[in-house]
Amino acid sequence: MPETFQDFDAVVVGAGPAGSTAALVLARAGRRVALLERGPYPGSKNMYGGVVYGRVLDGLLPAWWDEVPAQRWVTRRSTMVLTPTQALSVDFRTQAWGSPPYNGCTTLRPDFDRWLAGKAEEAGAVLITSTTATGLLRQGTRTVGVRTDRPQGDLRAPVVVACDGVNSFLAKEAGLYHHPEPEHFTLGVKEVLGLPRHEVEKRFALQGDEGMDIEILGGTGPVPGGGFLYTNLDSIAVGVVLHLPALAASRRRPEDLIADLKAHPAIAPLVAGGDLKEFSAHLIPEGGYEAMPGVVADGLLVAGDAAGLCLAAGLWLEGVNFAIASGQAAAEAAIEALRSGDSSAAGLAGYRRRLEASFVLQDHKKLRRAPGLVLSERVQHQYPKALCDVVEALFTVDNPAPKRGALRAARAVGKNDGVRLRDLARDLYTMARTFG
Amino acid sequence: MCQKWVDHRPEVDPLTGAVTTDPRTSAASAADHAALEWGLRMVEGWGGELLVATAGPAAAEVVLREALAAGAHHAVRIDLEATATSEEVAAGLAERLAGADVVLCGDWSLDRGSGSVPAFLAAQLAAASGLGCTVLALDPDRPGEVRAERRLDGGRRERLVLESPAVVSVEGGGTRLRRASLAGVLQAREAAVEVASAPPLTPSRPPLRIGPYRPRPRSRPAPSAELTARERILVLTGTPADRPPPQLLVLEPAAAADRILDQLRTWGYLL
Amino acid sequence: MSDPERIPDIDFEDRMASVEFRVAATAHITVDGDACRGCTTKACVTACPARLFVPTSDGGILFNYEQCFECGTCYLVCNRAGAITWAYPEGGHGVAFRRS
């Protein structure tokens, strides 16, 4: 193949948060960058739990909160532990999250992603929608561009940034995924239910543009995973995240598991009467640090979900912020490589270094044990049951019997629910090391 | 060749009938795409240039850029509100399309379109019209002559031969728009789109009130408890046994139309 | 908490009708029927959130591609390497979320 002209300095595949950020940073550095999107508009293929934590945008788009298409600003966060007939919530509210610089907002991805891609376009990136990257253009092992599904659709560039999502066919083609195993993925399914605005505010005790975010443990029946409920302006998003191999083995239908969650006595009144606006499903890379693919190859960088950068670690459920940060790091490394004229893996190695130095890999490293812990049988079923039983024993007034006290109640429940002290101690130690 | 920017998935509020549209789901219809494909085949076979026109707000230019990417040569947008009537749209388009050998349109648009714009256009341009065609045959040696086929009742087909100038509208099924090349898409982003204003137009008749169907409430006394359930339902749903028997009237067309209008007024369907 | 007798709160057809799919002319999923006939688990049938895979009486799998969420569950849960091949649909086609 002869050396042909280079259309762009960089091709970014996928106009999600990672890709649009990468394109934005490259374009601001004066680089000619193409931003490919296979959907008819950015965000059309994307779905997530529901909250974007925007602190990571501060450096890129100052006062982003004035223009981000936010639904609500999360000021109330609740973690809920469920058994079939019990519910225990830790509910937190702070007004500090309800004013600039804010903490997180609920937003719809078709709005948010389009907004962010618009920022990249304003900076000079060339957004090309309705165009699927079908493969890498390679010279030997070196990536020199991408093929698209359009006639005469090859795009050449010294650097390709693959932000093509959780299934990343480009990273797989480059041999960066060693074991894309089902146990490293969860399936997220969700319903967006329309409710009048005042009804959302009444049910979740919110005012104005305040929002609520509920994470749920133990609401997914036989399948390890989690549930969530988020408030939008005049709708709510309710869904479940399901560990893929267990879902397959359970023979349960994903939408039935949502229905079960919605029928739980603690959830049912919150979602009652909601009118289904959209049902959606998407995979989540949940393998954490241990399952991460390679992120750098000759002429190629991988960012966002494609690089497995998603934190689903019980207390924290984040992805968009990691995508944005990794997109930014990829762009900075690409700019460096373009300046030095070396876009080989060595020239692009600054990407991995940047990730290591930032919260992206530090959080992932710190929480490397979280996926196994959170999806374990004990955390999914045994502890929720034991925790709820202890609290129930504590608050059940059974006069004339005298109060037992928390420790005695816990001991009795532990015995009853089959919690082994040795397991508990080990899990508590892991939790302390992971979340502490 | 004309394209219309229309929402493929508008949301209709079942209570108020209010329609919400979204630019993200708005695009040209399959019929408009088929028309564009035939337009491209015409200029490939006959030579000449393909002008793509739309009437609508600035956001409607996406359909023009899509057509430019696929191979159209020029683009013009007639600046009109999305709510403009077919007559206004046709008048606006006709001014810019006068002199074209063949004008191609989709058969009707998705937003409850009636397919009347092509007909108005043919009238304005004093052109031959072939509306609702399924397939066209283009002979490279006879530029400007369109042989078209369209459906008739009972599974029959009709073949038309249209001489230039002609307005042809085509169905969406069967003809798929080619996929634009990457270079085409990149060029279309930068291409110039001419914007023309529509001529002022006095509507030929007053606009009709458009709204959701609202049957009038009628108060009815509760039916006697002695009736059977079926009879009570008949009473409540206004299916009385003593309705006037159907009549067969044989009248001249004009008198028949008057009679129908009278009857509709009596029933309350017309004001 | 799961009651198999409970009538679903949302009918599956209505559920899928809430999503826009811009159907491409060609399928982006292919299934190797011979591989499926030897498969005893057929995990794709229950795990696919869009119910695209239907077992046939001769032990094979009938599939639809039109209402695909493009999530990738099917090929990941498939225990016969290569029985389900899957690529993204043609650009501009497939699922188009608006509120997700």
mmCIF file with all atom_site columns, N, CA, C and O in Angstrom, chain A residues 305-329:
data_model
loop_
_atom_site.group_PDB
_atom_site.id
_atom_site.type_symbol
_atom_site.label_atom_id
_atom_site.label_alt_id
_atom_site.label_comp_id
_atom_site.label_asym_id
_atom_site.label_entity_id
_atom_site.label_seq_id
_atom_site.pdbx_PDB_ins_code
_atom_site.Cartn_x
_atom_site.Cartn_y
_atom_site.Cartn_z
_atom_site.occupancy
_atom_site.B_iso_or_equiv
_atom_site.pdbx_formal_charge
_atom_site.auth_seq_id
_atom_site.auth_comp_id
_atom_site.auth_asym_id
_atom_site.auth_atom_id
_atom_site.pdbx_PDB_model_num
ATOM 1   N N  . ASP A 1 305 ? -15.426 3.576  27.999 1.00 0.00 ? 305 ASP A N  1
ATOM 2   C CA . ASP A 1 305 ? -15.896 2.203  28.180 1.00 0.00 ? 305 ASP A CA 1
ATOM 3   C C  . ASP A 1 305 ? -15.051 1.207  27.381 1.00 0.00 ? 305 ASP A C  1
ATOM 4   O O  . ASP A 1 305 ? -14.853 0.069  27.789 1.00 0.00 ? 305 ASP A O  1
ATOM 5   N N  . ALA A 1 306 ? -14.569 1.651  26.213 1.00 0.00 ? 306 ALA A N  1
ATOM 6   C CA . ALA A 1 306 ? -13.768 0.762  25.366 1.00 0.00 ? 306 ALA A CA 1
ATOM 7   C C  . ALA A 1 306 ? -12.529 0.286  26.114 1.00 0.00 ? 306 ALA A C  1
ATOM 8   O O  . ALA A 1 306 ? -12.041 -0.819 25.882 1.00 0.00 ? 306 ALA A O  1
ATOM 9   N N  . ALA A 1 307 ? -12.033 1.121  27.040 1.00 0.00 ? 307 ALA A N  1
ATOM 10  C CA . ALA A 1 307 ? -10.876 0.744  27.838 1.00 0.00 ? 307 ALA A CA 1
ATOM 11  C C  . ALA A 1 307 ? -11.307 0.133  29.166 1.00 0.00 ? 307 ALA A C  1
ATOM 12  O O  . ALA A 1 307 ? -10.476 -0.054 30.056 1.00 0.00 ? 307 ALA A O  1
ATOM 13  N N  . GLY A 1 308 ? -12.578 -0.159 29.299 1.00 0.00 ? 308 GLY A N  1
ATOM 14  C CA . GLY A 1 308 ? -13.077 -0.775 30.532 1.00 0.00 ? 308 GLY A CA 1
ATOM 15  C C  . GLY A 1 308 ? -13.069 0.179  31.707 1.00 0.00 ? 308 GLY A C  1
ATOM 16  O O  . GLY A 1 308 ? -13.076 -0.242 32.865 1.00 0.00 ? 308 GLY A O  1
ATOM 17  N N  . LEU A 1 309 ? -13.069 1.495  31.427 1.00 0.00 ? 309 LEU A N  1
ATOM 18  C CA . LEU A 1 309 ? -12.971 2.472  32.512 1.00 0.00 ? 309 LEU A CA 1
ATOM 19  C C  . LEU A 1 309 ? -14.357 2.841  33.021 1.00 0.00 ? 309 LEU A C  1
ATOM 20  O O  . LEU A 1 309 ? -14.986 3.771  32.561 1.00 0.00 ? 309 LEU A O  1
ATOM 21  N N  . CYS A 1 310 ? -14.820 2.066  33.965 1.00 0.00 ? 310 CYS A N  1
ATOM 22  C CA . CYS A 1 310 ? -16.147 2.302  34.501 1.00 0.00 ? 310 CYS A CA 1
ATOM 23  C C  . CYS A 1 310 ? -16.080 1.797  35.932 1.00 0.00 ? 310 CYS A C  1
ATOM 24  O O  . CYS A 1 310 ? -15.553 0.721  36.186 1.00 0.00 ? 310 CYS A O  1
ATOM 25  N N  . LEU A 1 311 ? -16.570 2.590  36.842 1.00 0.00 ? 311 LEU A N  1
ATOM 26  C CA . LEU A 1 311 ? -16.436 2.214  38.243 1.00 0.00 ? 311 LEU A CA 1
ATOM 27  C C  . LEU A 1 311 ? -17.812 1.812  38.749 1.00 0.00 ? 311 LEU A C  1
ATOM 28  O O  . LEU A 1 311 ? -18.685 2.650  38.917 1.00 0.00 ? 311 LEU A O  1
ATOM 29  N N  . ALA A 1 312 ? -17.989 0.521  38.946 1.00 0.00 ? 312 ALA A N  1
ATOM 30  C CA . ALA A 1 312 ? -19.254 0.056  39.492 1.00 0.00 ? 312 ALA A CA 1
ATOM 31  C C  . ALA A 1 312 ? -18.907 -0.666 40.774 1.00 0.00 ? 312 ALA A C  1
ATOM 32  O O  . ALA A 1 312 ? -18.747 -1.865 40.810 1.00 0.00 ? 312 ALA A O  1
ATOM 33  N N  . ALA A 1 313 ? -18.717 0.114  41.832 1.00 0.00 ? 313 ALA A N  1
ATOM 34  C CA . ALA A 1 313 ? -18.146 -0.455 43.040 1.00 0.00 ? 313 ALA A CA 1
ATOM 35  C C  . ALA A 1 313 ? -19.036 -0.200 44.244 1.00 0.00 ? 313 ALA A C  1
ATOM 36  O O  . ALA A 1 313 ? -18.606 0.351  45.237 1.00 0.00 ? 313 ALA A O  1
ATOM 37  N N  . GLY A 1 314 ? -20.260 -0.585 44.128 1.00 0.00 ? 314 GLY A N  1
ATOM 38  C CA . GLY A 1 314 ? -21.152 -0.484 45.273 1.00 0.00 ? 314 GLY A CA 1
ATOM 39  C C  . GLY A 1 314 ? -21.469 0.947  45.632 1.00 0.00 ? 314 GLY A C  1
ATOM 40  O O  . GLY A 1 314 ? -22.440 1.516  45.141 1.00 0.00 ? 314 GLY A O  1
ATOM 41  N N  . LEU A 1 315 ? -20.615 1.556  46.473 1.00 0.00 ? 315 LEU A N  1
ATOM 42  C CA . LEU A 1 315 ? -20.876 2.925  46.904 1.00 0.00 ? 315 LEU A CA 1
ATOM 43  C C  . LEU A 1 315 ? -20.793 3.892  45.748 1.00 0.00 ? 315 LEU A C  1
ATOM 44  O O  . LEU A 1 315 ? -21.493 4.892  45.706 1.00 0.00 ? 315 LEU A O  1
ATOM 45  N N  . TRP A 1 316 ? -19.900 3.617  44.808 1.00 0.00 ? 316 TRP A N  1
ATOM 46  C CA . TRP A 1 316 ? -19.676 4.546  43.713 1.00 0.00 ? 316 TRP A CA 1
ATOM 47  C C  . TRP A 1 316 ? -20.082 3.909  42.389 1.00 0.00 ? 316 TRP A C  1
ATOM 48  O O  . TRP A 1 316 ? -19.645 2.802  42.075 1.00 0.00 ? 316 TRP A O  1
ATOM 49  N N  . LEU A 1 317 ? -20.881 4.609  41.641 1.00 0.00 ? 317 LEU A N  1
ATOM 50  C CA . LEU A 1 317 ? -21.239 4.152  40.301 1.00 0.00 ? 317 LEU A CA 1
ATOM 51  C C  . LEU A 1 317 ? -20.933 5.292  39.353 1.00 0.00 ? 317 LEU A C  1
ATOM 52  O O  . LEU A 1 317 ? -21.686 6.249  39.267 1.00 0.00 ? 317 LEU A O  1
ATOM 53  N N  . GLU A 1 318 ? -19.810 5.206  38.688 1.00 0.00 ? 318 GLU A N  1
ATOM 54  C CA . GLU A 1 318 ? -19.387 6.321  37.843 1.00 0.00 ? 318 GLU A CA 1
ATOM 55  C C  . GLU A 1 318 ? -18.831 5.785  36.534 1.00 0.00 ? 318 GLU A C  1
ATOM 56  O O  . GLU A 1 318 ? -18.290 4.695  36.487 1.00 0.00 ? 318 GLU A O  1
ATOM 57  N N  . GLY A 1 319 ? -18.965 6.551  35.492 1.00 0.00 ? 319 GLY A N  1
ATOM 58  C CA . GLY A 1 319 ? -18.431 6.119  34.207 1.00 0.00 ? 319 GLY A CA 1
ATOM 59  C C  . GLY A 1 319 ? -18.151 7.301  33.305 1.00 0.00 ? 319 GLY A C  1
ATOM 60  O O  . GLY A 1 319 ? -17.080 7.392  32.709 1.00 0.00 ? 319 GLY A O  1
ATOM 61  N N  . VAL A 1 320 ? -19.115 8.227  33.244 1.00 0.00 ? 320 VAL A N  1
ATOM 62  C CA . VAL A 1 320 ? -18.967 9.358  32.328 1.00 0.00 ? 320 VAL A CA 1
ATOM 63  C C  . VAL A 1 320 ? -17.751 10.197 32.709 1.00 0.00 ? 320 VAL A C  1
ATOM 64  O O  . VAL A 1 320 ? -16.996 10.642 31.842 1.00 0.00 ? 320 VAL A O  1
ATOM 65  N N  . ASN A 1 321 ? -17.530 10.387 34.015 1.00 0.00 ? 321 ASN A N  1
ATOM 66  C CA . ASN A 1 321 ? -16.376 11.190 34.436 1.00 0.00 ? 321 ASN A CA 1
ATOM 67  C C  . ASN A 1 321 ? -15.059 10.505 34.059 1.00 0.00 ? 321 ASN A C  1
ATOM 68  O O  . ASN A 1 321 ? -14.106 11.154 33.649 1.00 0.00 ? 321 ASN A O  1
ATOM 69  N N  . PHE A 1 322 ? -15.020 9.160  34.176 1.00 0.00 ? 322 PHE A N  1
ATOM 70  C CA . PHE A 1 322 ? -13.806 8.445  33.770 1.00 0.00 ? 322 PHE A CA 1
ATOM 71  C C  . PHE A 1 322 ? -13.613 8.532  32.263 1.00 0.00 ? 322 PHE A C  1
ATOM 72  O O  . PHE A 1 322 ? -12.485 8.638  31.772 1.00 0.00 ? 322 PHE A O  1
ATOM 73  N N  . ALA A 1 323 ? -14.718 8.478  31.537 1.00 0.00 ? 323 ALA A N  1
ATOM 74  C CA . ALA A 1 323 ? -14.632 8.588  30.080 1.00 0.00 ? 323 ALA A CA 1
ATOM 75  C C  . ALA A 1 323 ? -14.058 9.943  29.697 1.00 0.00 ? 323 ALA A C  1
ATOM 76  O O  . ALA A 1 323 ? -13.151 10.040 28.861 1.00 0.00 ? 323 ALA A O  1
ATOM 77  N N  . ILE A 1 324 ? -14.578 11.003 30.328 1.00 0.00 ? 324 ILE A N  1
ATOM 78  C CA . ILE A 1 324 ? -14.120 12.354 30.000 1.00 0.00 ? 324 ILE A CA 1
ATOM 79  C C  . ILE A 1 324 ? -12.633 12.499 30.330 1.00 0.00 ? 324 ILE A C  1
ATOM 80  O O  . ILE A 1 324 ? -11.838 12.981 29.508 1.00 0.00 ? 324 ILE A O  1
ATOM 81  N N  . ALA A 1 325 ? -12.240 12.044 31.511 1.00 0.00 ? 325 ALA A N  1
ATOM 82  C CA . ALA A 1 325 ? -10.843 12.189 31.917 1.00 0.00 ? 325 ALA A CA 1
ATOM 83  C C  . ALA A 1 325 ? -9.923  11.369 31.016 1.00 0.00 ? 325 ALA A C  1
ATOM 84  O O  . ALA A 1 325 ? -8.835  11.826 30.643 1.00 0.00 ? 325 ALA A O  1
ATOM 85  N N  . SER A 1 326 ? -10.366 10.155 30.641 1.00 0.00 ? 326 SER A N  1
ATOM 86  C CA . SER A 1 326 ? -9.496  9.342  29.795 1.00 0.00 ? 326 SER A CA 1
ATOM 87  C C  . SER A 1 326 ? -9.440  9.920  28.386 1.00 0.00 ? 326 SER A C  1
ATOM 88  O O  . SER A 1 326 ? -8.384  9.886  27.738 1.00 0.00 ? 326 SER A O  1
ATOM 89  N N  . GLY A 1 327 ? -10.539 10.475 27.906 1.00 0.00 ? 327 GLY A N  1
ATOM 90  C CA . GLY A 1 327 ? -10.538 11.117 26.590 1.00 0.00 ? 327 GLY A CA 1
ATOM 91  C C  . GLY A 1 327 ? -9.567  12.281 26.572 1.00 0.00 ? 327 GLY A C  1
ATOM 92  O O  . GLY A 1 327 ? -8.810  12.481 25.610 1.00 0.00 ? 327 GLY A O  1
ATOM 93  N N  . GLN A 1 328 ? -9.588  13.052 27.660 1.00 0.00 ? 328 GLN A N  1
ATOM 94  C CA . GLN A 1 328 ? -8.685  14.201 27.752 1.00 0.00 ? 328 GLN A CA 1
ATOM 95  C C  . GLN A 1 328 ? -7.227  13.728 27.780 1.00 0.00 ? 328 GLN A C  1
ATOM 96  O O  . GLN A 1 328 ? -6.377  14.263 27.060 1.00 0.00 ? 328 GLN A O  1
ATOM 97  N N  . ALA A 1 329 ? -6.946  12.699 28.585 1.00 0.00 ? 329 ALA A N  1
ATOM 98  C CA . ALA A 1 329 ? -5.574  12.191 28.684 1.00 0.00 ? 329 ALA A CA 1
ATOM 99  C C  . ALA A 1 329 ? -5.112  11.639 27.339 1.00 0.00 ? 329 ALA A C  1
ATOM 100 O O  . ALA A 1 329 ? -3.966  11.864 26.920 1.00 0.00 ? 329 ALA A O  1
#
